[in-house]
XYZ file of C-alpha atoms in Angstrom:
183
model
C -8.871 -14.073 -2.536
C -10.512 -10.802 -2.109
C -8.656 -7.802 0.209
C -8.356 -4.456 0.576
C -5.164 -2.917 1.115
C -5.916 1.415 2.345
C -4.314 3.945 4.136
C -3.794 7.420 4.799
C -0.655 9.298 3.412
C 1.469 12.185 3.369
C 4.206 12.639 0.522
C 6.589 15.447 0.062
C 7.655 16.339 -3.156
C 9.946 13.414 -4.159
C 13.423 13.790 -4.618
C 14.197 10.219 -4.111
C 15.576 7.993 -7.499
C 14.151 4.835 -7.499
C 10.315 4.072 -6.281
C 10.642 3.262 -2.612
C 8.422 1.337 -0.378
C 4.877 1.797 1.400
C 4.119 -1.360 2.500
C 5.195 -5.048 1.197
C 6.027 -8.605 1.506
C 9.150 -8.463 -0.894
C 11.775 -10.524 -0.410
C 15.082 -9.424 -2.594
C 15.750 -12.392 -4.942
C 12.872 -13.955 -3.804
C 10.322 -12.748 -6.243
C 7.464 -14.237 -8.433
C 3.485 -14.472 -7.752
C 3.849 -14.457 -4.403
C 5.077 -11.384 -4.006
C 3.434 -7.776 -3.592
C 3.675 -4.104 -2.976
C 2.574 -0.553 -2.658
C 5.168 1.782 -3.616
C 6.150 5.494 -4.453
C 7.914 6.075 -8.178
C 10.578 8.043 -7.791
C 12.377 10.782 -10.207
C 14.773 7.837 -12.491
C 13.813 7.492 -16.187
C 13.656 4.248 -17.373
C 11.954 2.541 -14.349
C 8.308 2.870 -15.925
C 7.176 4.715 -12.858
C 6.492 8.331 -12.409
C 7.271 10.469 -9.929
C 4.640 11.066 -7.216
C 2.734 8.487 -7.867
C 1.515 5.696 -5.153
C 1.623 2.291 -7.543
C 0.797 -1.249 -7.409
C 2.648 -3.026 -10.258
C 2.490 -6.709 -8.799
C -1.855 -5.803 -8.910
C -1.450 -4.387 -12.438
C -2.032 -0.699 -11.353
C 0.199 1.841 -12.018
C -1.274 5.449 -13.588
C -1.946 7.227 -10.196
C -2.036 10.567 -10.494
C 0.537 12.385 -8.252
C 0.539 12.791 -4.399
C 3.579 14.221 -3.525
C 2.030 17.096 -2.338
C 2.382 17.469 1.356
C -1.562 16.982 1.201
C -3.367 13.567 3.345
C -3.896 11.526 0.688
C -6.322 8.440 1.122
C -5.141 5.359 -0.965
C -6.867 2.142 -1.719
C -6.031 -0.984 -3.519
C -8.574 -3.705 -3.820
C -9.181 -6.902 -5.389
C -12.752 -8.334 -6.037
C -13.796 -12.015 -6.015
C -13.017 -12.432 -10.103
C -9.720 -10.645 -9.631
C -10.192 -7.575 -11.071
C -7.853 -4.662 -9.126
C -8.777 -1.033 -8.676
C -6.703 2.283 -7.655
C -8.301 4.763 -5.563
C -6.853 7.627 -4.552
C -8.950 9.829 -2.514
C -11.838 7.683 -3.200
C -11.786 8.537 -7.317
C -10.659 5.170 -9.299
C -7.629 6.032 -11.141
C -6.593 2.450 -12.395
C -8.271 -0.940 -12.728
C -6.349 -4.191 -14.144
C -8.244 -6.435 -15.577
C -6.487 -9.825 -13.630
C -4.735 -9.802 -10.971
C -2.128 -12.930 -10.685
C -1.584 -13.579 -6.894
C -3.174 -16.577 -6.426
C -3.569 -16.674 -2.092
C -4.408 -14.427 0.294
C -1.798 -12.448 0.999
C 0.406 -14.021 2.511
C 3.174 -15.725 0.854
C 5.227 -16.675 4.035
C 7.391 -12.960 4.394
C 6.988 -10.482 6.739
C 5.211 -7.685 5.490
C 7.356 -4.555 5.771
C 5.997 -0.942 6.465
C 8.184 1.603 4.467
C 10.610 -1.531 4.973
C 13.157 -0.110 1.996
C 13.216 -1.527 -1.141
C 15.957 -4.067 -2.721
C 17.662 -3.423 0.795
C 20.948 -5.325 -0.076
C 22.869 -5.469 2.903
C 21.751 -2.130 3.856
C 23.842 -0.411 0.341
C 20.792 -0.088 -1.976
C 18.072 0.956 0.503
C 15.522 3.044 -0.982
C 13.758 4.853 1.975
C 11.930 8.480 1.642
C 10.465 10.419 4.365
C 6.441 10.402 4.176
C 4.427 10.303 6.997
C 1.777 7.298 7.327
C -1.228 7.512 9.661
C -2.955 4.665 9.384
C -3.131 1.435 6.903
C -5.075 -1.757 6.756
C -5.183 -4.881 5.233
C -8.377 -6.980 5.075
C -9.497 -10.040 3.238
C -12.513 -7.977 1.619
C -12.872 -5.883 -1.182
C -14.785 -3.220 0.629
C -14.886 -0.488 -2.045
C -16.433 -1.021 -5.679
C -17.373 2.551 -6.670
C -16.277 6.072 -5.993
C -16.123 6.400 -2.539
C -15.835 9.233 0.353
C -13.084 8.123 2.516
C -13.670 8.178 6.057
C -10.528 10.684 8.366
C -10.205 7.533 10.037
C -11.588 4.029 9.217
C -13.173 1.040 11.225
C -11.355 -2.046 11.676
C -12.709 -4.853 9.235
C -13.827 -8.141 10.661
C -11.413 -9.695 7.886
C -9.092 -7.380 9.008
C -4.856 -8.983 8.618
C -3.928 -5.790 10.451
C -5.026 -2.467 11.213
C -2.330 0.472 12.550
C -3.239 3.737 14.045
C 0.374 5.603 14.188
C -0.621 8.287 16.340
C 1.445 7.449 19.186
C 4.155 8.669 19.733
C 5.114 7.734 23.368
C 5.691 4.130 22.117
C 8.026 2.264 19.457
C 5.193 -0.407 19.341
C 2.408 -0.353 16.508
C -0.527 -1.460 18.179
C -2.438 -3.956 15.634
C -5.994 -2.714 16.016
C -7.445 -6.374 14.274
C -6.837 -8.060 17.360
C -4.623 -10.411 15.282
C -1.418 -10.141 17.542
C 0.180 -8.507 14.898
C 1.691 -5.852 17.636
């Protein structure tokens, strides 16, 4: 149950209340282990999640430090073979939990949403922000265990679930670069 979930992001300074969505598989009401997310905290008190900050709480990782900069930011979440999670931003660990409780690979069944919206309730509580995204992956391998250098742009893993480039802008189809279908 290893992976790797990276990606290259822009965030402008957040304005936004609640934490909004980068990339899950949550399904409102639907909740529990087999659930999971990336996310951005927004400005509310009382949500445990600060502002500018790219989190993981279903992995156990939460104390980024804060990208809503209008820099590229390269993120990284990933999961080793004993379950230990680790934060990267940039390539620096920033957060490490010591167990992570998803018990599969990934995929609980949902679709997995890109900047999907968050608790989207008939379309009256959806939490959406403006960042841009230029690429994320998902692989079944936990391809970073130290301090890394992030590549600009990064090769397509052989455990790859997906892999999107989203520098096209002729198109309103994400190309899924793993070969998977996932188009």
């Amino acid at each position: 149950n290893k992976f790797t979930i990276e990606g290259w992001i822009k965030i402008p300074p957040v304005v936004h209340v609640d934490q909004t969505n980068v990339i899950d598989n949550y399904v409102f009401g639907q909740g529990g282990s087999d659930r999971w997310g990336v996310y951005i905290g927004g400005t509310g008190t009382g949500t445990g999640f600060i502002e500018g900050q790219i989190i993981a709480p279903t992995f156990g990782i939460q104390n980024s430090p804060r990208i809503d900069d209008d820099n590229w930011h390269h993120f990284a979440f990933v999961r080793d073979q004993y379950g230990l999670v680790k934060g990267y931003i940039d390539g620096q660990l920033f957060d490490q939990s010591t167990d992570c409780p998803l018990n599969y690979n990934l995929n609980a069944g949902f679709s997995t949403k890109i900047n999907g919206g968050y608790h989207c309730q008939g379309g009256t509580q959806c939490r959406f922000m403006n960042f841009t995204l230029s690429e994320i992956q998902v692989s079944l391998t936990d391809k970073y265990s130290d301090n890394f250098s992030p590549e600009c742009s990064f090769n397509t893993e052989l455990a790859s679930l997906f892999h999107y480039k989203f520098d096209d802008n002729f198109s309103n189809i994400a190309i899924d670069l793993s070969s998977n279908g996932n188009n």
